[in-house]
Coordinates of N, CA and C in Angstrom, one line a residue:
Chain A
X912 N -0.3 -24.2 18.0 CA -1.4 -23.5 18.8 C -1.9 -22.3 18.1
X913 N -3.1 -21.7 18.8 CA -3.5 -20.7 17.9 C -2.5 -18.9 18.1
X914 N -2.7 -18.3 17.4 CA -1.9 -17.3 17.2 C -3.0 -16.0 17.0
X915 N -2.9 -15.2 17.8 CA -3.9 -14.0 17.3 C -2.6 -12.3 17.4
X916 N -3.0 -11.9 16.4 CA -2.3 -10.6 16.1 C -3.5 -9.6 15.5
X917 N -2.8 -8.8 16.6 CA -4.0 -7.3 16.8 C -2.7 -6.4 16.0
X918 N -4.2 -5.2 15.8 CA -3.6 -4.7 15.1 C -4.8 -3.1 14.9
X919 N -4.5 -1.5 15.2 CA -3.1 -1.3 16.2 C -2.8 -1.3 17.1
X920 N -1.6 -1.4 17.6 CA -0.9 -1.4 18.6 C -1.4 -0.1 19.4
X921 N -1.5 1.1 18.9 CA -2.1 2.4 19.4 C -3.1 3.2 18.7
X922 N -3.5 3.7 18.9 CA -5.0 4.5 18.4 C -5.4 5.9 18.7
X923 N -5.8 6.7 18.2 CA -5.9 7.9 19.0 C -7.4 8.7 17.9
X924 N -8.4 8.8 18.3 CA -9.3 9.7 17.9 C -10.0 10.8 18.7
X925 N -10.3 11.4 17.9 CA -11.2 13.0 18.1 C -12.7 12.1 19.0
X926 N -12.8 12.6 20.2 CA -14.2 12.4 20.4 C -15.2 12.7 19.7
X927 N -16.1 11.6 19.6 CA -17.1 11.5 18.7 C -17.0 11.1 17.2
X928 N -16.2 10.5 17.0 CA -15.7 9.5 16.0 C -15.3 8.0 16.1
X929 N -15.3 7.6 15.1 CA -15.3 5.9 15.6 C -14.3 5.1 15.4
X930 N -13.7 4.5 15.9 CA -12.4 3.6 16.2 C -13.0 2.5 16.1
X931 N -11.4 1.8 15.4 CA -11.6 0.3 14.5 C -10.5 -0.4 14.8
X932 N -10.5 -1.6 15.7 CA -9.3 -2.2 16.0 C -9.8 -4.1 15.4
X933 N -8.2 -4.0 14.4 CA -8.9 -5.2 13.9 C -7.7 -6.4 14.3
X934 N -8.6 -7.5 14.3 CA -7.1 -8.9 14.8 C -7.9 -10.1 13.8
X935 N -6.7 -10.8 13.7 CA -6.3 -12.0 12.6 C -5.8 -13.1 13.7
X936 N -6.5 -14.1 13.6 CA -6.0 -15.5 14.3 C -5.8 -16.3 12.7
X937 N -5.0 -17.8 13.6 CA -4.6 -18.9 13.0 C -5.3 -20.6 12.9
X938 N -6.1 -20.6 14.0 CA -6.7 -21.8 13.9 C -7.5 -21.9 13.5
X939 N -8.0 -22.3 12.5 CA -9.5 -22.2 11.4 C -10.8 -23.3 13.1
X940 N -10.3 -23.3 13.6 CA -10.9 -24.3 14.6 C -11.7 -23.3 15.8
X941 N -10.8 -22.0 16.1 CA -11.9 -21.4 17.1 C -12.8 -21.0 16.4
X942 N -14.0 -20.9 17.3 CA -15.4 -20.5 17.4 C -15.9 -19.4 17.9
X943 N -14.9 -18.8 19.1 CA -15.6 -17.8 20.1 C -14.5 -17.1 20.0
X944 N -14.9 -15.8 19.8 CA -14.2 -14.2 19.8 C -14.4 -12.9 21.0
X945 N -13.5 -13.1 21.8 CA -14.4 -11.8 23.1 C -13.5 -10.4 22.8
X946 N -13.8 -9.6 23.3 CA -13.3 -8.7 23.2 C -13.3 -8.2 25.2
X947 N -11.9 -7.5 25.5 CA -12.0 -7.3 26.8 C -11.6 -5.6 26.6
X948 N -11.5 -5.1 27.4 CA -11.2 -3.2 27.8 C -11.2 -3.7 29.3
X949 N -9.6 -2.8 29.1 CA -8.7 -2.9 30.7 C -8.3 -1.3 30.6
X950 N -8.5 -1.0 32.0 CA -8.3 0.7 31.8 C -6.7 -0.1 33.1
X951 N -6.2 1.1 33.3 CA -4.6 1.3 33.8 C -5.1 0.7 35.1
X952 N -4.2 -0.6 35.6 CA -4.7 -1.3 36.9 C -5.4 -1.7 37.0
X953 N -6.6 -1.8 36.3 CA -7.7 -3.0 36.5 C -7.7 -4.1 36.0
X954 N -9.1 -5.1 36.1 CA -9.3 -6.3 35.7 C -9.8 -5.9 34.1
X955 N -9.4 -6.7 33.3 CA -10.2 -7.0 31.7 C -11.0 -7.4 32.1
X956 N -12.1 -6.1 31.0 CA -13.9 -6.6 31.8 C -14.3 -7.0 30.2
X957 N -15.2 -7.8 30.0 CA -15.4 -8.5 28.9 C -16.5 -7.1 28.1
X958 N -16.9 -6.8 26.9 CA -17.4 -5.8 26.4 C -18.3 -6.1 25.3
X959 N -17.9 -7.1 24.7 CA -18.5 -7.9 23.6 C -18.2 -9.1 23.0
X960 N -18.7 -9.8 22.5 CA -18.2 -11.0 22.1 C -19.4 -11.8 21.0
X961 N -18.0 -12.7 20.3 CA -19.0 -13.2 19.2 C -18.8 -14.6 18.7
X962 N -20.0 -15.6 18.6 CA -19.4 -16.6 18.1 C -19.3 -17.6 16.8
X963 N -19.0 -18.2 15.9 CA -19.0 -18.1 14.8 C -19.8 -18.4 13.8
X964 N -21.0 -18.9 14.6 CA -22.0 -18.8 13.5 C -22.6 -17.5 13.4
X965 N -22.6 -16.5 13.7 CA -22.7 -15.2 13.2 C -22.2 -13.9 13.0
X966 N -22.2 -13.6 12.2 CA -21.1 -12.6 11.3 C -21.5 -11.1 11.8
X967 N -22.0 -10.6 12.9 CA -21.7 -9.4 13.3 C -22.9 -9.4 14.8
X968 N -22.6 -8.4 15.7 CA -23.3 -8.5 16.6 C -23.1 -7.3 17.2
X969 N -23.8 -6.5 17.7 CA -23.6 -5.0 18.3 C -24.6 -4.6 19.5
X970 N -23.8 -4.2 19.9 CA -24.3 -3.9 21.4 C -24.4 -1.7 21.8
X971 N -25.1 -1.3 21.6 CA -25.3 -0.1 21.3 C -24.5 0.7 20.7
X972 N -23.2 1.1 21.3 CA -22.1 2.0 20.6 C -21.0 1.1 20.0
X973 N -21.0 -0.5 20.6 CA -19.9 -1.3 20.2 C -20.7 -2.3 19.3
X974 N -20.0 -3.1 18.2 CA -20.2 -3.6 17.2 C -18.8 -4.7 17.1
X975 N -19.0 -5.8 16.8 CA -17.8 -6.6 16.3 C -18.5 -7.6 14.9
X976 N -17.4 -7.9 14.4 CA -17.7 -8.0 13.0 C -16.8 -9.5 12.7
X977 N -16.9 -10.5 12.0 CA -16.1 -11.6 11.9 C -16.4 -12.2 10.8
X978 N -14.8 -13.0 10.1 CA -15.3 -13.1 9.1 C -14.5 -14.4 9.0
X979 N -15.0 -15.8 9.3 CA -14.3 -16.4 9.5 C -13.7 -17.5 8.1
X980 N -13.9 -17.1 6.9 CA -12.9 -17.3 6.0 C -11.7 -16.7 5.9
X981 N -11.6 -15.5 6.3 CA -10.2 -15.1 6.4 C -9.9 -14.7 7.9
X982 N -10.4 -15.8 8.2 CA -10.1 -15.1 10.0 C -9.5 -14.3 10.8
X983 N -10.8 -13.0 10.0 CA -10.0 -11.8 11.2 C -11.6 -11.4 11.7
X984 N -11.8 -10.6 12.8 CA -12.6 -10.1 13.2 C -12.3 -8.9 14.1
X985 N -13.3 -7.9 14.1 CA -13.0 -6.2 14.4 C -13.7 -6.3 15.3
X986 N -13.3 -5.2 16.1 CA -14.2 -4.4 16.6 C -14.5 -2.7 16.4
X987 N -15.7 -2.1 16.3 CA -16.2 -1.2 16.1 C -16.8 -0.2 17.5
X988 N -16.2 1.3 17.4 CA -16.9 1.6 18.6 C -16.9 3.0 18.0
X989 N -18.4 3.6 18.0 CA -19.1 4.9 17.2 C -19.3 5.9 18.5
X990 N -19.2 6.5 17.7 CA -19.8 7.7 19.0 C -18.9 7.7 19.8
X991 N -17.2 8.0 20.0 CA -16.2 7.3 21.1 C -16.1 8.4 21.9
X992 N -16.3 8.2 23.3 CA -16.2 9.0 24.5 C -15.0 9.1 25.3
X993 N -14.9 10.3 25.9 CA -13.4 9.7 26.4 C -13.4 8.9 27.6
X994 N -14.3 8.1 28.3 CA -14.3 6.8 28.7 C -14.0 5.8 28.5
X995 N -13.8 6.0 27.0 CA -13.6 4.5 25.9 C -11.8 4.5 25.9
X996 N -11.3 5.5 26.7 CA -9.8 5.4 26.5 C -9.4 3.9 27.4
X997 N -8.7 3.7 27.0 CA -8.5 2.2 27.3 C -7.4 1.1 26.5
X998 N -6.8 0.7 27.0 CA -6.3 -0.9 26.3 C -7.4 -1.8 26.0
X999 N -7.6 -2.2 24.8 CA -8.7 -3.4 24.4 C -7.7 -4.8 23.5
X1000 N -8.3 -5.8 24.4 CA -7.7 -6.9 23.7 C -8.9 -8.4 23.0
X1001 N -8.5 -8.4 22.0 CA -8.9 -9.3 21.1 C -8.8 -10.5 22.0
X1002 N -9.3 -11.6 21.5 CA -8.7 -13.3 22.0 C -10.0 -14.0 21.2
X1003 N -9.5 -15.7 21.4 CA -9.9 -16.5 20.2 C -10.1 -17.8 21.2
X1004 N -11.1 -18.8 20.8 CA -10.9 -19.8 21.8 C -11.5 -21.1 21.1
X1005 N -11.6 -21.9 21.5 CA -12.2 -23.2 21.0 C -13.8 -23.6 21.7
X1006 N -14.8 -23.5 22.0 CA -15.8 -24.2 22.7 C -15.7 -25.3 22.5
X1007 N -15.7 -26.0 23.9 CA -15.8 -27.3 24.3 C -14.4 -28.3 23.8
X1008 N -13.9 -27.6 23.3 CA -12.4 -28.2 22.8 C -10.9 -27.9 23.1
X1009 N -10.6 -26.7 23.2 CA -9.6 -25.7 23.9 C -9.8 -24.6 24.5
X1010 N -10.9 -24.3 25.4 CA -11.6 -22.8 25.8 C -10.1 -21.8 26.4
X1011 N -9.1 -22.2 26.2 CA -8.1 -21.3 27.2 C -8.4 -20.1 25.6
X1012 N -8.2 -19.0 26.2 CA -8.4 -17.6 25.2 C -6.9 -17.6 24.7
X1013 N -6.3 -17.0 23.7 CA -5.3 -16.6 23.4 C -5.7 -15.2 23.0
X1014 N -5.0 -14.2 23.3 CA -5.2 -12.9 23.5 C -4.3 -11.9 22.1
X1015 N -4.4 -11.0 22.1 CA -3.8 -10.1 21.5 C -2.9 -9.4 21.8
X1016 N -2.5 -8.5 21.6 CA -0.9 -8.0 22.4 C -2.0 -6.2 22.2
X1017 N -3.2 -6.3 22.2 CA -3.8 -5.0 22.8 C -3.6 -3.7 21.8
X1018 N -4.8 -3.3 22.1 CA -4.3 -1.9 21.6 C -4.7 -0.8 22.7
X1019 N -3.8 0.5 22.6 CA -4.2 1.1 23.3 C -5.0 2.5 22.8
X1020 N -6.1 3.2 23.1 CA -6.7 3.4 22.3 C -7.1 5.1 23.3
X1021 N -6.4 5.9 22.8 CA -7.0 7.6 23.3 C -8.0 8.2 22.5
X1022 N -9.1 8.8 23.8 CA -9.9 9.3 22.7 C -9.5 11.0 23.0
X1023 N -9.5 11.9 22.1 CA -9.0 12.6 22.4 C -9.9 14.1 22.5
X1024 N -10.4 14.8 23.8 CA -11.5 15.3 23.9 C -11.6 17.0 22.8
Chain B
X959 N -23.9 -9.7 41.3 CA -22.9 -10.9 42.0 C -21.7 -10.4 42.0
X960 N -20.8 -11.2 43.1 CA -20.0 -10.3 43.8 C -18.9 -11.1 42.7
X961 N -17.8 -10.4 42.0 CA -16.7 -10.8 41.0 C -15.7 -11.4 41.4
X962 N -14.7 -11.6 40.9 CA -13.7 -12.9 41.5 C -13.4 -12.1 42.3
X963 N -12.6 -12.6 43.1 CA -12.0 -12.4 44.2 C -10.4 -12.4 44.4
X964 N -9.0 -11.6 43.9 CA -8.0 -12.1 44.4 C -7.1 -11.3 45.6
X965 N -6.1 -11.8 46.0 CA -4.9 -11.3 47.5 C -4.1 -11.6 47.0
X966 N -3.1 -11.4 47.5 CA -3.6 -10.2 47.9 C -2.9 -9.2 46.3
X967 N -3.3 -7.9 46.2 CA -3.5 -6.7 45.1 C -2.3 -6.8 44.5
X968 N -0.7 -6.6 45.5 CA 0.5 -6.2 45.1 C 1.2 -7.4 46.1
X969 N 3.0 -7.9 45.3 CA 3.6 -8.3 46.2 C 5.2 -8.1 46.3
X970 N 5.7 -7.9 46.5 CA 7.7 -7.6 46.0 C 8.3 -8.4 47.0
X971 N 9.2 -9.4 46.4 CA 10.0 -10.1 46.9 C 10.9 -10.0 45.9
X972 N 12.3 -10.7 46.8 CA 13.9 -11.1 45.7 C 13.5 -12.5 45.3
X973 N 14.5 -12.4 44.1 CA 14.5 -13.3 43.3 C 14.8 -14.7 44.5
X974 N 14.3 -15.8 44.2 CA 14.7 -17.3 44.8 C 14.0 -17.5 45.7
X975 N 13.2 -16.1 46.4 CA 12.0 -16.4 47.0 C 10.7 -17.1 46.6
X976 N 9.8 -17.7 48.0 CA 8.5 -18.3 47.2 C 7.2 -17.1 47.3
X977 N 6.4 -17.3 46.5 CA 5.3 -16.5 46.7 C 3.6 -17.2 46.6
X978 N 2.6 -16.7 47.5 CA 1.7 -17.4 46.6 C 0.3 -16.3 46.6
X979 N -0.5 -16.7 45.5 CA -1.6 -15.7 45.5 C -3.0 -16.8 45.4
X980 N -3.6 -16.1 46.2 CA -4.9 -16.6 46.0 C -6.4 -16.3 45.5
X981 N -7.2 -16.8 45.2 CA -8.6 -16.8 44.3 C -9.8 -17.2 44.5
X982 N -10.7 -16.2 45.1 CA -11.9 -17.1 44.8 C -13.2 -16.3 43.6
X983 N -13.7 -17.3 42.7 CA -14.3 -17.4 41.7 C -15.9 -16.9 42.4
X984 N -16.3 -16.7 41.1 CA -17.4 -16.2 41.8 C -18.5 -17.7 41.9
X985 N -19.2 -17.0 42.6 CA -19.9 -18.3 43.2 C -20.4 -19.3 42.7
X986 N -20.5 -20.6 42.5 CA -21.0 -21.6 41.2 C -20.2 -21.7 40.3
X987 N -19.2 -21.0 39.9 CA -18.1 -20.8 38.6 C -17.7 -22.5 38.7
X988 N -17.3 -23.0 37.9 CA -17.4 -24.6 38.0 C -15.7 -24.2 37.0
X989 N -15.4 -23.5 36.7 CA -13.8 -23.4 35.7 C -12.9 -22.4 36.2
X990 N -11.8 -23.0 36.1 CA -11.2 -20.9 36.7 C -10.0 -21.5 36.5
X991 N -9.7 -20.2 35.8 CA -7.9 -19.5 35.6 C -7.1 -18.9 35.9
X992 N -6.3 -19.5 35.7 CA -4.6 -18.6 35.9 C -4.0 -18.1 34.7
X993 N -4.1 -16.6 34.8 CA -3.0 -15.9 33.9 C -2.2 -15.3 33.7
X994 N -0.8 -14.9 33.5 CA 0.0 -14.2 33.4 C -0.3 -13.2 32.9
X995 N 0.1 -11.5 33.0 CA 0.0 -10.7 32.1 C 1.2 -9.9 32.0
X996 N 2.4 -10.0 31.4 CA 3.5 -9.3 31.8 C 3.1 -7.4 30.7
X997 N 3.8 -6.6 31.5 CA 3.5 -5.3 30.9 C 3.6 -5.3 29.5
X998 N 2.6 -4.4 29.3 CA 2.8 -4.4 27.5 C 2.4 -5.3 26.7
X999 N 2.0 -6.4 27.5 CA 1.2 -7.8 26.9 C 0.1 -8.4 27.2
X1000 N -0.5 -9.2 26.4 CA -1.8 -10.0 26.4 C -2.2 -11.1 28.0
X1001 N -2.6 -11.3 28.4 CA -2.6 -12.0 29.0 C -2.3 -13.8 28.8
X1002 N -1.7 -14.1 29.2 CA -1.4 -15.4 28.7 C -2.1 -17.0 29.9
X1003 N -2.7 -17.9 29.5 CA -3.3 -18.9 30.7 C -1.6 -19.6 30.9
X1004 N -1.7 -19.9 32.2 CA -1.2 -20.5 32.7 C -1.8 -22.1 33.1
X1005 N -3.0 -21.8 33.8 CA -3.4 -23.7 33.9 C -4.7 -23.0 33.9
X1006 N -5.6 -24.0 33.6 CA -7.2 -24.5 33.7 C -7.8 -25.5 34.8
X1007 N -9.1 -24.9 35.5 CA -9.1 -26.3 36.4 C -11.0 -26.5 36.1
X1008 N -11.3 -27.5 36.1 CA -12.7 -28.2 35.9 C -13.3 -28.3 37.1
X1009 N -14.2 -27.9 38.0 CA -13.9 -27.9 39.2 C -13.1 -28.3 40.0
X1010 N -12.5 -29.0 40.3 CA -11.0 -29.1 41.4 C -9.7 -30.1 40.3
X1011 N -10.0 -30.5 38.7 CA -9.4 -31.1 38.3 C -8.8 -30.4 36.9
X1012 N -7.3 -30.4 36.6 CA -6.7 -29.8 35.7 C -7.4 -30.0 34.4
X1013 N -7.6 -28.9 33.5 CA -8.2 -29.4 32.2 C -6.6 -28.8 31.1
X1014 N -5.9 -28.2 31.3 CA -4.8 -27.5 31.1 C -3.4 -26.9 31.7
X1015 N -2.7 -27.6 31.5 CA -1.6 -26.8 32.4 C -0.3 -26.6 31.7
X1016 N -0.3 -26.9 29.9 CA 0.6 -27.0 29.0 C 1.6 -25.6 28.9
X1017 N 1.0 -24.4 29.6 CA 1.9 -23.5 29.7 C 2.4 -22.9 31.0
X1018 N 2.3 -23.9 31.8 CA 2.7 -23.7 33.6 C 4.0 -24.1 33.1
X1019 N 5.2 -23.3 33.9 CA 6.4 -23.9 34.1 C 6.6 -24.7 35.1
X1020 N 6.1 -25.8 35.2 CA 6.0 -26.7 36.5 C 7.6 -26.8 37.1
X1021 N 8.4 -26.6 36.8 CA 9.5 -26.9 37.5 C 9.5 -25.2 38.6
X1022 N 9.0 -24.5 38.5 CA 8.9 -23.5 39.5 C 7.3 -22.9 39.8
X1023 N 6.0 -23.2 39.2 CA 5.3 -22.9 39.5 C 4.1 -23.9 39.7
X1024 N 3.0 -23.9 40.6 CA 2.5 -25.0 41.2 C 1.0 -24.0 41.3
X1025 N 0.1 -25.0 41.2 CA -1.5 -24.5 41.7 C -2.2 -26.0 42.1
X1026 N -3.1 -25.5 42.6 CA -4.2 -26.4 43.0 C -5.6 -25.9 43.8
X1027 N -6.6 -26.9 43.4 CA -8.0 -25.8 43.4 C -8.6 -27.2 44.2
X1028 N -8.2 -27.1 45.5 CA -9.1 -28.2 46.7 C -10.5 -27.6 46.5
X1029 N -11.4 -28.7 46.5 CA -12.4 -28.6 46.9 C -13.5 -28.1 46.0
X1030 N -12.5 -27.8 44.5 CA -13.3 -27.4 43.5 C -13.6 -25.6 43.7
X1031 N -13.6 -25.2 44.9 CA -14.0 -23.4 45.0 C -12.6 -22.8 44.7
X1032 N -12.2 -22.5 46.2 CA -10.9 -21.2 45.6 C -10.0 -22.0 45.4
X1033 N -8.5 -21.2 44.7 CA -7.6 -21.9 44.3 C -5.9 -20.9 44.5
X1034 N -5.3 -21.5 44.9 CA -3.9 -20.9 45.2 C -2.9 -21.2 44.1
X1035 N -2.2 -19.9 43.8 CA -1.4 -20.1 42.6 C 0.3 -20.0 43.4
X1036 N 1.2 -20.8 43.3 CA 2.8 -20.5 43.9 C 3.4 -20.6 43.0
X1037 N 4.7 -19.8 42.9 CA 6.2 -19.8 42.6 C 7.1 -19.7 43.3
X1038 N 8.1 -20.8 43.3 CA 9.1 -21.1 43.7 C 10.2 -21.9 43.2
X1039 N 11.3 -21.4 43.6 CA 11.4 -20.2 43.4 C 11.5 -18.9 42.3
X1040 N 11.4 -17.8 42.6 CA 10.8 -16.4 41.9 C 12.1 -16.3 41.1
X1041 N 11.8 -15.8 39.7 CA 13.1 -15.3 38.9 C 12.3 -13.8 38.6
X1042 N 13.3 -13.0 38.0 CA 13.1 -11.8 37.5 C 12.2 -11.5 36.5
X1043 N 12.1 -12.8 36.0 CA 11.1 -12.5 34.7 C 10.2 -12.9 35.1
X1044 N 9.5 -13.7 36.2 CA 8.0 -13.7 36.7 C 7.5 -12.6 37.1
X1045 N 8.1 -11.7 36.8 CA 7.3 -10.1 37.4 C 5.8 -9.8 35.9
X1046 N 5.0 -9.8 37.1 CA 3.8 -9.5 35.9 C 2.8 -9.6 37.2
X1047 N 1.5 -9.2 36.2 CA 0.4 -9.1 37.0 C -0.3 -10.9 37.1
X1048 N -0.6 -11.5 37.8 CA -1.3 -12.8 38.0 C -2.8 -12.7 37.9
X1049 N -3.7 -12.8 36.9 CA -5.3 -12.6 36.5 C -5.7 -14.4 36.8
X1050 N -6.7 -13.8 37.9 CA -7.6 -15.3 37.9 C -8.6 -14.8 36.9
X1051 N -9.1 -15.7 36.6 CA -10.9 -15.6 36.1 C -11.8 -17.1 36.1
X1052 N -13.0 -16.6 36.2 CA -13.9 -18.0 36.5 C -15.3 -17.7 35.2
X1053 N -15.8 -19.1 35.1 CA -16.6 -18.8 33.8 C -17.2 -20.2 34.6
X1054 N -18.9 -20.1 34.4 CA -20.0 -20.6 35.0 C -19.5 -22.3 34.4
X1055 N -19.2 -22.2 33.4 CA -19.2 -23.8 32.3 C -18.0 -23.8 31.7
X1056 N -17.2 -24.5 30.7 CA -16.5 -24.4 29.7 C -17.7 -23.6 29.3
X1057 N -17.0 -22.8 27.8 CA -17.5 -22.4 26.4 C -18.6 -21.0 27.4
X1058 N -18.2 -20.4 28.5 CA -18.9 -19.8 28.9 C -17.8 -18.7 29.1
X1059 N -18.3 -17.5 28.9 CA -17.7 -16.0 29.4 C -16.9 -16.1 30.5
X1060 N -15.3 -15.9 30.2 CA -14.7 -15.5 31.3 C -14.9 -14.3 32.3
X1061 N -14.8 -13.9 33.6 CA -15.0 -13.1 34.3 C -13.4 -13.1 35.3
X1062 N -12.6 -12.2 35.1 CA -11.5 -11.7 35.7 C -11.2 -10.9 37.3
X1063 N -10.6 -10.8 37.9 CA -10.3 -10.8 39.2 C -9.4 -9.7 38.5
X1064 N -9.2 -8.4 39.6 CA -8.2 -7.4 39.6 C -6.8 -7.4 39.9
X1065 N -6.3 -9.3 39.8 CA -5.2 -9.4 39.6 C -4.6 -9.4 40.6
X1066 N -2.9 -10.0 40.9 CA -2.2 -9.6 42.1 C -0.5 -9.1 41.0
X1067 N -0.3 -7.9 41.7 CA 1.0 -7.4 40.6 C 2.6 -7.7 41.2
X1068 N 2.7 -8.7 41.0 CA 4.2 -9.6 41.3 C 5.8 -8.6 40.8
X1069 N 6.3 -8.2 41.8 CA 7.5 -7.6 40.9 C 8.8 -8.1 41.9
X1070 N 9.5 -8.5 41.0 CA 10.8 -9.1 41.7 C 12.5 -8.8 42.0
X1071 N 12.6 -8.2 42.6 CA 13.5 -7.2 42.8 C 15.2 -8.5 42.7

């Protein structure tokens, strides 16, 4: 089954600098990459996402990037507020073939004001 | 539109007890999930349902844990009986189609004394 490893585990930047959290999956077979941000107690709320016919997609301050010959894909967030403090988790999935997500083991990510 | 829906928030029982949590998807969602999220970790599916029929259930421990989704709308997740290591948060989520954006529920947080 597929395997996804994030990577890091923890994170900590200066507000107003940009944090880079990158993961590596194993099934040359998924297609679809989401990215979630879960603050302490809540629900993982989806943030960005990308699918594999194209190689980067950005959404004002977030950006994700995929490269699916060596299957890893980032995420990118500029300008980091300390709103953006959070656990963010990677996952990987199949369209139309295996949609269950396999997830990352998260990073947690301080922005530091 | 109003987001998943889960019950109830929090639950504490002893071990060998049963428990059950419930879900409703947001409205039209035609897929919805069950997931584990134990501390410190990813979220993991538990089962898949296609409107009222299993598309997944390869990581349910069916000898203690059971779901079913009458009717195709909400769906009820049990354990029975409870061991110490089912303590984790239980995430529904629902997504309009396969290959469509998952949307998460604030979870119910299971701890088992």
């Amino acid at each position: 089954g597929e395997n996804v490893e994030q990577h890091p585990s923890t994170l900590s930047v200066q507000e107003g600098d940009s944090a880079v959290i990158k993961c590596t999956y194993s099934d040359s077979a998924s297609n679809y990459f989401p990215w979630y941000k879960q603050e302490l107690g809540k629900r993982p709320q989806l943030i960005i996402d990308i699918r594999s016919n194209v190689g980067e997609k950005k959404d004002q301050r977030i950006a994700v990037t995929l490269n699916k010959t060596a299957k890893h894909f980032s995420l990118h967030i500029t300008e980091t507020q300390p709103e953006d403090s959070a656990v963010y988790f990677c996952a990987a999935s199949i369209d139309f073939g295996n949609e269950k997500l396999t997830f990352g083991t998260g990073t947690r990510l301080t922005i530091i004001p | 539109e109003a987001g998943v829906a889960q019950s109830p928030r929090y639950k504490i029982i002893e071990k060998r007890q049963s428990v059950a949590f419930w879900c409703n998807p947001i409205s039209g969602h035609a897929t919805l999930y069950w997931y584990q999220q134990i501390l410190g970790q990813g979220p993991k599916l538990l089962i898949q349902f296609q409107n009222n029929g299993v598309v997944d259930d390869s990581q349910l421990p069916k000898d203690r844990f059971s779901a079913e989704r009458l009717k195709g709308v909400d769906s009820t997740l049990k354990i029975q009986p409870a061991k110490l290591e089912d303590s984790a948060v239980y995430l529904c989520a629902s997504s309009s189609d396969r290959a469509q954006p998952q949307h998460f529920g604030d979870g119910t947080r299971l701890s088992i004394l």
